[in-house]
């Protein structure tokens, strides 16, 4: 019971803490609409399942004790966030408030959410640390899988809520009217997050 409570509390705190995933959902939701934001949320939740899978399979232990692997993930994640931030800032395309007009753009948002989470070393450390430091080795594998599904669902629920909020018609209309400024703010935020991932040591 103590283990279950610990996993639940840590997961909730990790999910609601602002970071690259939140910035990405905000960006996709206000630019491309609710469908795009929710697809990005599914992408993030899928990324969590990948982290859980390799951790349960034992690769997470290797990552936990291999600075080089963590460094590679950190660099890849930093480059990806900086790239997305740069593309957001330099975008010259004006998005209209008609959600249907951005249906094609929303098809790529699942991939964007997935890669943002998959390449985020903080997500890697969150999953690996939880399973190596809180979940006991004797814990039944089915329960470990249950923990992983819970983590993924919490990310999906939270970021779906964020997507619904930022795609609310009136709010989205107001944000799209200021999209050039907002693109710069979100883009700069993503670049700062990317730089911070690249320069701040990642320790387990």
mmCIF file of C-alpha atoms in Angstrom:
data_model
loop_
_atom_site.group_PDB
_atom_site.id
_atom_site.type_symbol
_atom_site.label_atom_id
_atom_site.label_comp_id
_atom_site.label_asym_id
_atom_site.label_seq_id
_atom_site.Cartn_x
_atom_site.Cartn_y
_atom_site.Cartn_z
ATOM 1 C CA UNK A 1 0.000 0.000 0.000
ATOM 2 C CA UNK A 2 2.868 2.377 0.837
ATOM 3 C CA UNK A 3 4.471 1.610 -2.526
ATOM 4 C CA UNK A 4 1.192 2.232 -4.351
ATOM 5 C CA UNK A 5 0.634 5.577 -2.621
ATOM 6 C CA UNK A 6 4.213 6.659 -3.308
ATOM 7 C CA UNK A 7 3.940 5.842 -7.003
ATOM 8 C CA UNK A 8 0.594 7.672 -7.252
ATOM 9 C CA UNK A 9 1.805 10.826 -5.494
ATOM 10 C CA UNK A 10 5.067 11.030 -7.438
ATOM 11 C CA UNK A 11 3.243 10.454 -10.725
ATOM 12 C CA UNK A 12 0.688 13.201 -10.070
ATOM 13 C CA UNK A 13 3.381 15.687 -9.064
ATOM 14 C CA UNK A 14 5.472 14.812 -12.131
ATOM 15 C CA UNK A 15 2.493 15.159 -14.469
ATOM 16 C CA UNK A 16 1.313 18.586 -13.299
ATOM 17 C CA UNK A 17 4.770 20.156 -13.069
ATOM 18 C CA UNK A 18 5.312 22.529 -16.034
ATOM 19 C CA UNK A 19 7.801 21.428 -18.642
ATOM 20 C CA UNK A 20 8.344 20.592 -22.298
ATOM 21 C CA UNK A 21 5.212 18.421 -22.529
ATOM 22 C CA UNK A 22 3.015 21.250 -21.209
ATOM 23 C CA UNK A 23 4.526 23.782 -23.613
ATOM 24 C CA UNK A 24 4.044 21.395 -26.524
ATOM 25 C CA UNK A 25 0.387 20.699 -25.689
ATOM 26 C CA UNK A 26 -0.304 24.424 -25.310
ATOM 27 C CA UNK A 27 1.324 25.140 -28.667
ATOM 28 C CA UNK A 28 -0.558 22.436 -30.568
ATOM 29 C CA UNK A 29 -3.920 23.126 -28.916
ATOM 30 C CA UNK A 30 -4.151 26.839 -29.562
ATOM 31 C CA UNK A 31 -2.589 26.675 -33.029
ATOM 32 C CA UNK A 32 -4.281 23.592 -34.456
ATOM 33 C CA UNK A 33 -7.309 23.016 -32.263
ATOM 34 C CA UNK A 34 -8.664 20.506 -29.763
ATOM 35 C CA UNK A 35 -8.192 17.406 -31.904
ATOM 36 C CA UNK A 36 -4.529 18.216 -32.434
ATOM 37 C CA UNK A 37 -3.971 18.900 -28.735
ATOM 38 C CA UNK A 38 -5.599 15.627 -27.699
ATOM 39 C CA UNK A 39 -3.582 13.699 -30.295
ATOM 40 C CA UNK A 40 -0.424 15.252 -28.838
ATOM 41 C CA UNK A 41 -1.604 14.150 -25.371
ATOM 42 C CA UNK A 42 -1.941 10.578 -26.681
ATOM 43 C CA UNK A 43 1.574 10.915 -28.071
ATOM 44 C CA UNK A 44 2.927 11.911 -24.669
ATOM 45 C CA UNK A 45 1.079 9.052 -22.960
ATOM 46 C CA UNK A 46 2.527 6.638 -25.545
ATOM 47 C CA UNK A 47 6.001 7.973 -24.833
ATOM 48 C CA UNK A 48 5.497 7.165 -21.154
ATOM 49 C CA UNK A 49 4.565 3.589 -22.068
ATOM 50 C CA UNK A 50 7.835 3.237 -23.980
ATOM 51 C CA UNK A 51 9.808 4.423 -20.937
ATOM 52 C CA UNK A 52 7.885 1.990 -18.728
ATOM 53 C CA UNK A 53 8.403 -0.912 -21.132
ATOM 54 C CA UNK A 54 12.177 -0.674 -21.379
ATOM 55 C CA UNK A 55 12.430 -0.056 -17.639
ATOM 56 C CA UNK A 56 10.428 -3.172 -16.756
ATOM 57 C CA UNK A 57 12.445 -5.189 -19.279
ATOM 58 C CA UNK A 58 15.596 -4.240 -17.376
ATOM 59 C CA UNK A 59 17.100 -1.741 -19.798
ATOM 60 C CA UNK A 60 16.150 0.995 -17.354
ATOM 61 C CA UNK A 61 18.725 -0.358 -14.911
ATOM 62 C CA UNK A 62 21.382 0.015 -17.609
ATOM 63 C CA UNK A 63 20.279 3.586 -18.307
ATOM 64 C CA UNK A 64 20.257 4.330 -14.594
ATOM 65 C CA UNK A 65 23.932 3.367 -14.368
ATOM 66 C CA UNK A 66 25.149 4.593 -17.762
ATOM 67 C CA UNK A 67 25.914 8.325 -17.982
ATOM 68 C CA UNK A 68 26.631 8.018 -21.708
ATOM 69 C CA UNK A 69 23.133 6.763 -22.531
ATOM 70 C CA UNK A 70 21.548 9.520 -20.463
ATOM 71 C CA UNK A 71 23.838 12.055 -22.122
ATOM 72 C CA UNK A 72 22.759 10.888 -25.578
ATOM 73 C CA UNK A 73 19.073 11.157 -24.607
ATOM 74 C CA UNK A 74 19.686 14.588 -23.118
ATOM 75 C CA UNK A 75 21.427 15.918 -26.224
ATOM 76 C CA UNK A 76 18.809 14.478 -28.597
ATOM 77 C CA UNK A 77 15.998 15.924 -26.496
ATOM 78 C CA UNK A 78 17.677 19.329 -26.288
ATOM 79 C CA UNK A 79 18.200 19.499 -30.042
ATOM 80 C CA UNK A 80 14.601 18.473 -30.726
ATOM 81 C CA UNK A 81 13.114 21.087 -28.374
ATOM 82 C CA UNK A 82 15.364 23.827 -29.752
ATOM 83 C CA UNK A 83 14.358 22.844 -33.295
ATOM 84 C CA UNK A 84 10.627 22.925 -32.508
ATOM 85 C CA UNK A 85 11.082 26.227 -30.658
ATOM 86 C CA UNK A 86 12.912 27.738 -33.626
ATOM 87 C CA UNK A 87 10.237 26.524 -36.060
ATOM 88 C CA UNK A 88 7.525 28.021 -33.836
ATOM 89 C CA UNK A 89 9.237 31.412 -33.629
ATOM 90 C CA UNK A 90 10.025 31.638 -37.350
ATOM 91 C CA UNK A 91 6.661 30.348 -38.600
ATOM 92 C CA UNK A 92 5.170 32.815 -41.080
ATOM 93 C CA UNK A 93 1.908 30.917 -41.512
ATOM 94 C CA UNK A 94 -1.137 32.566 -40.016
ATOM 95 C CA UNK A 95 -3.502 29.969 -38.556
ATOM 96 C CA UNK A 96 -7.200 30.743 -38.845
ATOM 97 C CA UNK A 97 -9.711 29.988 -36.104
ATOM 98 C CA UNK A 98 -11.387 27.389 -38.340
ATOM 99 C CA UNK A 99 -10.292 24.116 -36.749
ATOM 100 C CA UNK A 100 -11.164 22.160 -39.907
ATOM 101 C CA UNK A 101 -8.614 24.165 -41.891
ATOM 102 C CA UNK A 102 -5.816 22.718 -39.752
ATOM 103 C CA UNK A 103 -6.888 19.053 -39.953
ATOM 104 C CA UNK A 104 -3.812 18.069 -41.942
ATOM 105 C CA UNK A 105 -1.474 19.826 -39.506
ATOM 106 C CA UNK A 106 -3.006 17.942 -36.579
ATOM 107 C CA UNK A 107 -1.894 14.617 -38.084
ATOM 108 C CA UNK A 108 1.698 15.335 -37.077
ATOM 109 C CA UNK A 109 0.915 16.350 -33.503
ATOM 110 C CA UNK A 110 0.798 12.783 -32.162
ATOM 111 C CA UNK A 111 4.358 12.310 -33.386
ATOM 112 C CA UNK A 112 5.408 15.659 -31.915
ATOM 113 C CA UNK A 113 3.980 14.793 -28.501
ATOM 114 C CA UNK A 114 5.488 11.301 -28.640
ATOM 115 C CA UNK A 115 8.998 12.494 -29.529
ATOM 116 C CA UNK A 116 8.883 15.358 -27.036
ATOM 117 C CA UNK A 117 8.240 12.930 -24.207
ATOM 118 C CA UNK A 118 10.413 10.106 -25.513
ATOM 119 C CA UNK A 119 13.457 12.398 -25.834
ATOM 120 C CA UNK A 120 12.878 14.146 -22.527
ATOM 121 C CA UNK A 121 15.530 12.917 -20.043
ATOM 122 C CA UNK A 122 13.334 14.097 -17.171
ATOM 123 C CA UNK A 123 10.666 11.599 -18.242
ATOM 124 C CA UNK A 124 13.335 8.914 -18.521
ATOM 125 C CA UNK A 125 14.626 9.631 -15.027
ATOM 126 C CA UNK A 126 11.111 9.883 -13.599
ATOM 127 C CA UNK A 127 10.201 6.390 -14.798
ATOM 128 C CA UNK A 128 13.577 4.749 -14.173
ATOM 129 C CA UNK A 129 13.965 6.284 -10.696
ATOM 130 C CA UNK A 130 10.431 5.315 -9.685
ATOM 131 C CA UNK A 131 10.879 1.698 -10.717
ATOM 132 C CA UNK A 132 14.406 1.324 -9.334
ATOM 133 C CA UNK A 133 14.058 3.258 -6.079
ATOM 134 C CA UNK A 134 10.409 2.963 -5.042
ATOM 135 C CA UNK A 135 9.031 -0.192 -6.653
ATOM 136 C CA UNK A 136 10.467 -3.239 -4.915
ATOM 137 C CA UNK A 137 12.181 -5.934 -6.991
ATOM 138 C CA UNK A 138 9.764 -8.433 -5.441
ATOM 139 C CA UNK A 139 6.716 -6.538 -6.725
ATOM 140 C CA UNK A 140 4.609 -8.720 -9.023
ATOM 141 C CA UNK A 141 5.224 -7.965 -12.714
ATOM 142 C CA UNK A 142 1.492 -7.484 -13.319
ATOM 143 C CA UNK A 143 1.427 -4.794 -10.638
ATOM 144 C CA UNK A 144 4.462 -3.106 -12.202
ATOM 145 C CA UNK A 145 2.648 -3.067 -15.536
ATOM 146 C CA UNK A 146 -0.342 -1.601 -13.704
ATOM 147 C CA UNK A 147 1.864 1.187 -12.357
ATOM 148 C CA UNK A 148 3.052 1.916 -15.883
ATOM 149 C CA UNK A 149 -0.485 2.057 -17.258
ATOM 150 C CA UNK A 150 -1.480 4.363 -14.389
ATOM 151 C CA UNK A 151 1.430 6.709 -15.195
ATOM 152 C CA UNK A 152 0.455 6.797 -18.860
ATOM 153 C CA UNK A 153 -3.239 7.393 -18.083
ATOM 154 C CA UNK A 154 -2.420 10.246 -15.694
ATOM 155 C CA UNK A 155 -0.409 11.949 -18.413
ATOM 156 C CA UNK A 156 -3.217 11.386 -20.914
ATOM 157 C CA UNK A 157 -5.927 12.720 -18.584
ATOM 158 C CA UNK A 158 -3.953 15.793 -17.495
ATOM 159 C CA UNK A 159 -2.768 16.814 -20.947
ATOM 160 C CA UNK A 160 -6.158 16.130 -22.529
ATOM 161 C CA UNK A 161 -7.535 18.596 -19.984
ATOM 162 C CA UNK A 162 -4.826 21.101 -20.916
ATOM 163 C CA UNK A 163 -5.651 20.604 -24.605
ATOM 164 C CA UNK A 164 -9.376 21.154 -24.011
ATOM 165 C CA UNK A 165 -8.668 24.313 -22.008
ATOM 166 C CA UNK A 166 -6.358 25.938 -24.550
ATOM 167 C CA UNK A 167 -8.568 24.956 -27.492
ATOM 168 C CA UNK A 168 -11.707 26.472 -25.942
ATOM 169 C CA UNK A 169 -13.199 28.517 -28.791
ATOM 170 C CA UNK A 170 -13.179 31.976 -27.213
ATOM 171 C CA UNK A 171 -9.770 31.523 -25.637
ATOM 172 C CA UNK A 172 -8.347 30.066 -28.844
ATOM 173 C CA UNK A 173 -9.786 32.922 -30.898
ATOM 174 C CA UNK A 174 -8.174 35.469 -28.589
ATOM 175 C CA UNK A 175 -4.860 33.610 -28.629
ATOM 176 C CA UNK A 176 -4.844 33.263 -32.419
ATOM 177 C CA UNK A 177 -5.323 37.010 -32.735
ATOM 178 C CA UNK A 178 -2.018 37.345 -30.885
ATOM 179 C CA UNK A 179 -0.415 34.264 -32.418
ATOM 180 C CA UNK A 180 2.780 35.991 -33.566
ATOM 181 C CA UNK A 181 3.548 37.123 -30.026
ATOM 182 C CA UNK A 182 2.441 33.822 -28.500
ATOM 183 C CA UNK A 183 4.525 31.864 -31.004
ATOM 184 C CA UNK A 184 7.570 33.814 -29.921
ATOM 185 C CA UNK A 185 6.830 33.258 -26.225
ATOM 186 C CA UNK A 186 6.207 29.525 -26.635
ATOM 187 C CA UNK A 187 9.114 29.145 -29.042
ATOM 188 C CA UNK A 188 11.504 30.907 -26.668
ATOM 189 C CA UNK A 189 10.191 28.764 -23.800
ATOM 190 C CA UNK A 190 10.883 25.581 -25.765
ATOM 191 C CA UNK A 191 14.360 26.794 -26.695
ATOM 192 C CA UNK A 192 15.127 27.672 -23.061
ATOM 193 C CA UNK A 193 13.892 24.236 -21.981
ATOM 194 C CA UNK A 194 16.059 22.661 -24.663
ATOM 195 C CA UNK A 195 19.129 24.631 -23.618
ATOM 196 C CA UNK A 196 18.521 23.796 -19.967
ATOM 197 C CA UNK A 197 18.395 20.105 -20.865
ATOM 198 C CA UNK A 198 21.670 20.474 -22.695
ATOM 199 C CA UNK A 199 23.629 22.314 -20.022
ATOM 200 C CA UNK A 200 22.174 21.087 -16.719
ATOM 201 C CA UNK A 201 23.718 17.772 -15.599
ATOM 202 C CA UNK A 202 21.247 14.904 -15.510
ATOM 203 C CA UNK A 203 21.892 12.694 -12.512
ATOM 204 C CA UNK A 204 20.033 9.622 -11.371
#
